[in-house]
Coordinates of C-alpha atoms in Angstrom, one line a residue:
M838 CA 0.0 0.0 0.0
R839 CA 1.4 3.4 -1.0
Q840 CA 1.9 5.9 1.8
P841 CA -0.2 9.1 1.6
K842 CA 1.7 11.9 -0.1
Q843 CA 1.7 14.1 3.1
Q844 CA 3.2 11.3 5.2
R845 CA 6.0 10.7 2.6
A846 CA 6.7 14.4 2.6
V847 CA 7.0 14.4 6.4
E848 CA 9.3 11.4 6.4
T849 CA 11.5 12.9 3.6
R850 CA 11.8 16.1 5.6
E851 CA 12.8 14.2 8.8
S852 CA 15.3 12.1 6.9
I853 CA 17.0 15.2 5.4
L854 CA 17.0 16.9 8.8
H855 CA 18.5 13.9 10.6
A856 CA 21.2 13.4 7.9
A857 CA 22.1 17.1 8.2
A858 CA 22.2 16.9 11.9
E859 CA 24.6 13.9 11.8
L860 CA 27.0 15.8 9.4
F861 CA 26.7 19.1 11.3
D862 CA 27.6 17.2 14.5
E863 CA 30.5 15.3 12.8
M864 CA 32.2 18.2 10.9
G865 CA 30.4 21.5 11.6
Y866 CA 28.4 23.8 9.4
A867 CA 31.1 24.9 7.0
A868 CA 32.3 21.4 6.1
A869 CA 28.9 19.7 5.8
G870 CA 28.1 20.4 2.1
I871 CA 24.7 20.0 0.5
N872 CA 25.9 17.1 -1.6
R873 CA 27.1 15.2 1.5
I874 CA 23.7 15.8 3.2
L875 CA 21.8 14.6 0.1
E876 CA 24.0 11.5 -0.1
R877 CA 23.5 10.7 3.6
A878 CA 19.8 11.2 3.4
G879 CA 19.3 9.4 0.1
A880 CA 17.3 12.5 -1.1
T881 CA 17.3 14.7 -4.1
A882 CA 18.2 18.4 -4.2
G883 CA 14.6 19.2 -5.2
S884 CA 13.3 17.6 -2.1
L885 CA 15.7 19.4 0.1
Y886 CA 14.9 22.8 -1.3
F887 CA 11.2 22.0 -1.2
H888 CA 11.4 21.7 2.6
F889 CA 14.3 24.0 3.4
E890 CA 15.1 27.2 1.5
S891 CA 18.8 26.9 1.9
K892 CA 21.6 25.2 3.9
E893 CA 21.3 27.9 6.5
G894 CA 17.6 27.3 6.7
L895 CA 18.3 23.6 7.3
A896 CA 20.7 24.5 10.0
R897 CA 18.2 26.8 11.7
A898 CA 15.6 24.0 11.6
V899 CA 18.1 21.7 13.4
M900 CA 18.8 24.4 16.0
S901 CA 15.1 25.0 16.6
R902 CA 14.6 21.4 17.5
Q903 CA 16.6 21.6 20.8
S904 CA 13.7 22.0 23.2
D905 CA 11.6 19.5 21.3
R906 CA 14.1 16.8 22.3
I907 CA 13.7 17.6 26.0
L908 CA 10.4 19.1 27.0
P909 CA 8.0 16.4 25.9
L910 CA 9.8 14.0 28.2
L911 CA 9.1 16.0 31.4
E912 CA 6.2 16.2 33.8
S913 CA 7.8 18.0 36.7
E914 CA 7.1 21.6 37.6
G915 CA 8.8 24.6 39.1
L916 CA 12.4 24.3 40.1
Q917 CA 12.5 20.5 39.7
R918 CA 11.4 21.0 36.1
L919 CA 14.2 23.5 35.6
V920 CA 16.7 21.1 37.1
D921 CA 15.3 18.2 35.0
I922 CA 15.7 20.3 31.8
T923 CA 19.4 20.7 32.5
L924 CA 20.0 17.1 33.6
L925 CA 18.2 15.6 30.6
W926 CA 19.9 18.1 28.3
S927 CA 23.3 17.1 29.7
R928 CA 22.4 13.4 29.2
Q929 CA 21.0 13.8 25.7
L930 CA 24.1 15.6 24.5
Q931 CA 25.8 12.3 24.8
T932 CA 23.0 10.3 23.0
D933 CA 20.9 12.5 20.8
V934 CA 22.6 13.6 17.5
V935 CA 19.9 16.2 16.7
L936 CA 20.3 17.9 20.0
R937 CA 24.1 17.7 19.8
A938 CA 24.1 19.2 16.3
G939 CA 21.7 22.0 17.4
V940 CA 24.0 22.9 20.3
R941 CA 27.1 22.9 18.0
L942 CA 25.4 25.0 15.4
T943 CA 24.2 27.4 18.1
T944 CA 27.8 28.0 19.3
E945 CA 29.0 28.3 15.7
A946 CA 26.3 30.7 14.5
G947 CA 27.8 33.9 15.8
V948 CA 31.2 33.1 14.4
L949 CA 29.7 32.3 11.0
G950 CA 27.8 35.5 10.9
M951 CA 24.3 34.0 10.9
G952 CA 21.6 36.6 11.7
G953 CA 19.8 36.0 14.9
A954 CA 22.5 33.9 16.4
D955 CA 21.2 34.7 19.9
K956 CA 17.7 33.3 19.2
P957 CA 18.3 29.7 20.4
Y958 CA 19.8 31.0 23.7
A959 CA 16.8 33.4 24.1
A960 CA 14.4 30.5 23.5
W961 CA 16.0 28.4 26.2
A962 CA 16.0 31.4 28.6
Q963 CA 12.3 31.9 28.0
V964 CA 11.6 28.2 28.7
M965 CA 13.6 28.4 31.9
E966 CA 12.0 31.7 32.9
E967 CA 8.6 30.0 32.7
C968 CA 9.9 27.3 35.1
L969 CA 11.1 30.0 37.5
Q970 CA 7.8 31.9 37.3
S971 CA 6.0 28.6 38.2
A972 CA 8.5 28.1 41.0
R973 CA 7.7 31.5 42.4
E974 CA 4.0 30.8 42.4
L975 CA 4.7 27.5 44.2
G976 CA 6.6 29.4 46.9
E977 CA 10.0 27.8 46.0
L978 CA 12.0 31.0 45.3
Q979 CA 13.5 33.3 47.8
A980 CA 12.1 36.9 48.0
G981 CA 13.7 39.2 45.4
V982 CA 14.9 36.5 43.0
D983 CA 14.4 37.7 39.4
P984 CA 13.3 34.7 37.2
W985 CA 14.7 36.2 33.9
Q986 CA 18.1 37.0 35.4
V987 CA 18.4 33.5 36.8
A988 CA 17.2 32.0 33.5
E989 CA 19.8 33.9 31.5
H990 CA 22.5 32.9 34.0
V991 CA 21.6 29.2 33.7
V992 CA 21.7 29.3 29.9
A993 CA 25.1 31.0 30.0
A994 CA 26.4 28.5 32.6
C995 CA 25.2 25.5 30.7
T996 CA 26.7 26.8 27.5
G997 CA 30.1 27.2 29.1
M998 CA 29.9 23.9 30.9
Q999 CA 29.2 21.9 27.8
L1000 CA 32.1 23.5 26.0
L1001 CA 34.4 22.8 28.9
S1002 CA 33.1 19.3 29.2
E1003 CA 33.6 18.7 25.5
A1004 CA 37.2 19.8 25.7
A1005 CA 38.0 18.0 29.0
S1006 CA 36.3 14.6 28.6
T1007 CA 35.2 12.1 26.0
D1008 CA 31.7 12.6 24.7
R1009 CA 31.0 15.1 27.5
A1010 CA 31.0 12.2 30.0
D1011 CA 31.4 14.5 33.0
L1012 CA 28.7 17.0 32.0
L1013 CA 26.0 15.5 34.2
H1014 CA 28.2 15.8 37.2
R1015 CA 29.1 19.4 36.3
T1016 CA 25.4 20.2 36.0
Q1017 CA 24.8 18.7 39.4
R1018 CA 27.6 20.8 40.9
M1019 CA 26.1 23.9 39.3
W1020 CA 22.8 23.4 41.1
Q1021 CA 24.5 22.6 44.4
L1022 CA 26.2 26.0 44.1
L1023 CA 23.3 28.0 42.7
L1024 CA 20.2 26.7 44.5
P1025 CA 21.0 27.9 48.1
G1026 CA 21.1 31.5 46.7
I1027 CA 17.7 31.3 44.9
A1028 CA 15.5 28.7 46.5
V1029 CA 14.0 28.5 50.0
P1030 CA 15.7 25.9 52.3
A1031 CA 12.7 23.5 52.2
T1032 CA 12.9 23.4 48.4
V1033 CA 16.7 23.0 48.3
V1034 CA 16.6 19.8 50.4
R1035 CA 13.7 18.4 48.4
L1036 CA 15.0 18.7 44.9
D1037 CA 16.5 15.7 43.2
L1038 CA 19.9 16.6 41.6
D1039 CA 21.1 13.0 41.1
P1040 CA 22.6 12.5 37.6
R1041 CA 20.9 9.1 37.5
R1042 CA 17.6 10.9 37.3
A1043 CA 18.5 11.9 33.7
E1044 CA 18.6 8.3 32.6
A1045 CA 15.1 7.7 34.0
L1046 CA 13.8 10.8 32.3
E1047 CA 15.4 9.7 29.0
R1048 CA 13.5 6.4 29.1
A1049 CA 10.1 8.2 29.6
E1050 CA 7.6 8.2 26.8
P1051 CA 7.0 11.7 25.3
V1052 CA 3.8 13.4 26.6
S1053 CA 1.2 13.9 23.9
G1054 CA -0.4 17.3 23.3

């Protein structure tokens, strides 16, 4: 039975995006040529340009997928959700090529002169600010804590940690422990004591979250 045309188009788009992610992850944006992407995907140039206006457009599509690889797996709220985002992100950077490529492209975008290079960082900061706003409503934050400032700080800290981890260890093997230490240092300054002692920072939590089925809707 032939697949519906719309389904085939979706599968073609995903195949091209995944092939591009593999190559962006392996060799970076500049070296991952269109012909290599087409060969890896088993696709035609026509199909690529039907779904993506350019190589840069394809790279932006990979970058925009970052939160989609994380958020559907989470059900927690408030500060635990914020912690879980960073733990799962740290874990998935070792196992998820689309996320890893998105992070690499995000760090390369400014150097390559792509417009809007700060957008992926801002998108993550917005996600994290929402967690912190929820935490404030739940009474988890200390008085005077600014959710946006904390969100931007966490984005910056995670960006630096993953770069250092990539340089210092194989496949970012120590990133989960670096993330745990970040929260051990940061939480006493932003969360009320009862919340600090309740939050689960164990790196093993990330593996359990990774095995979870995505939440529909």
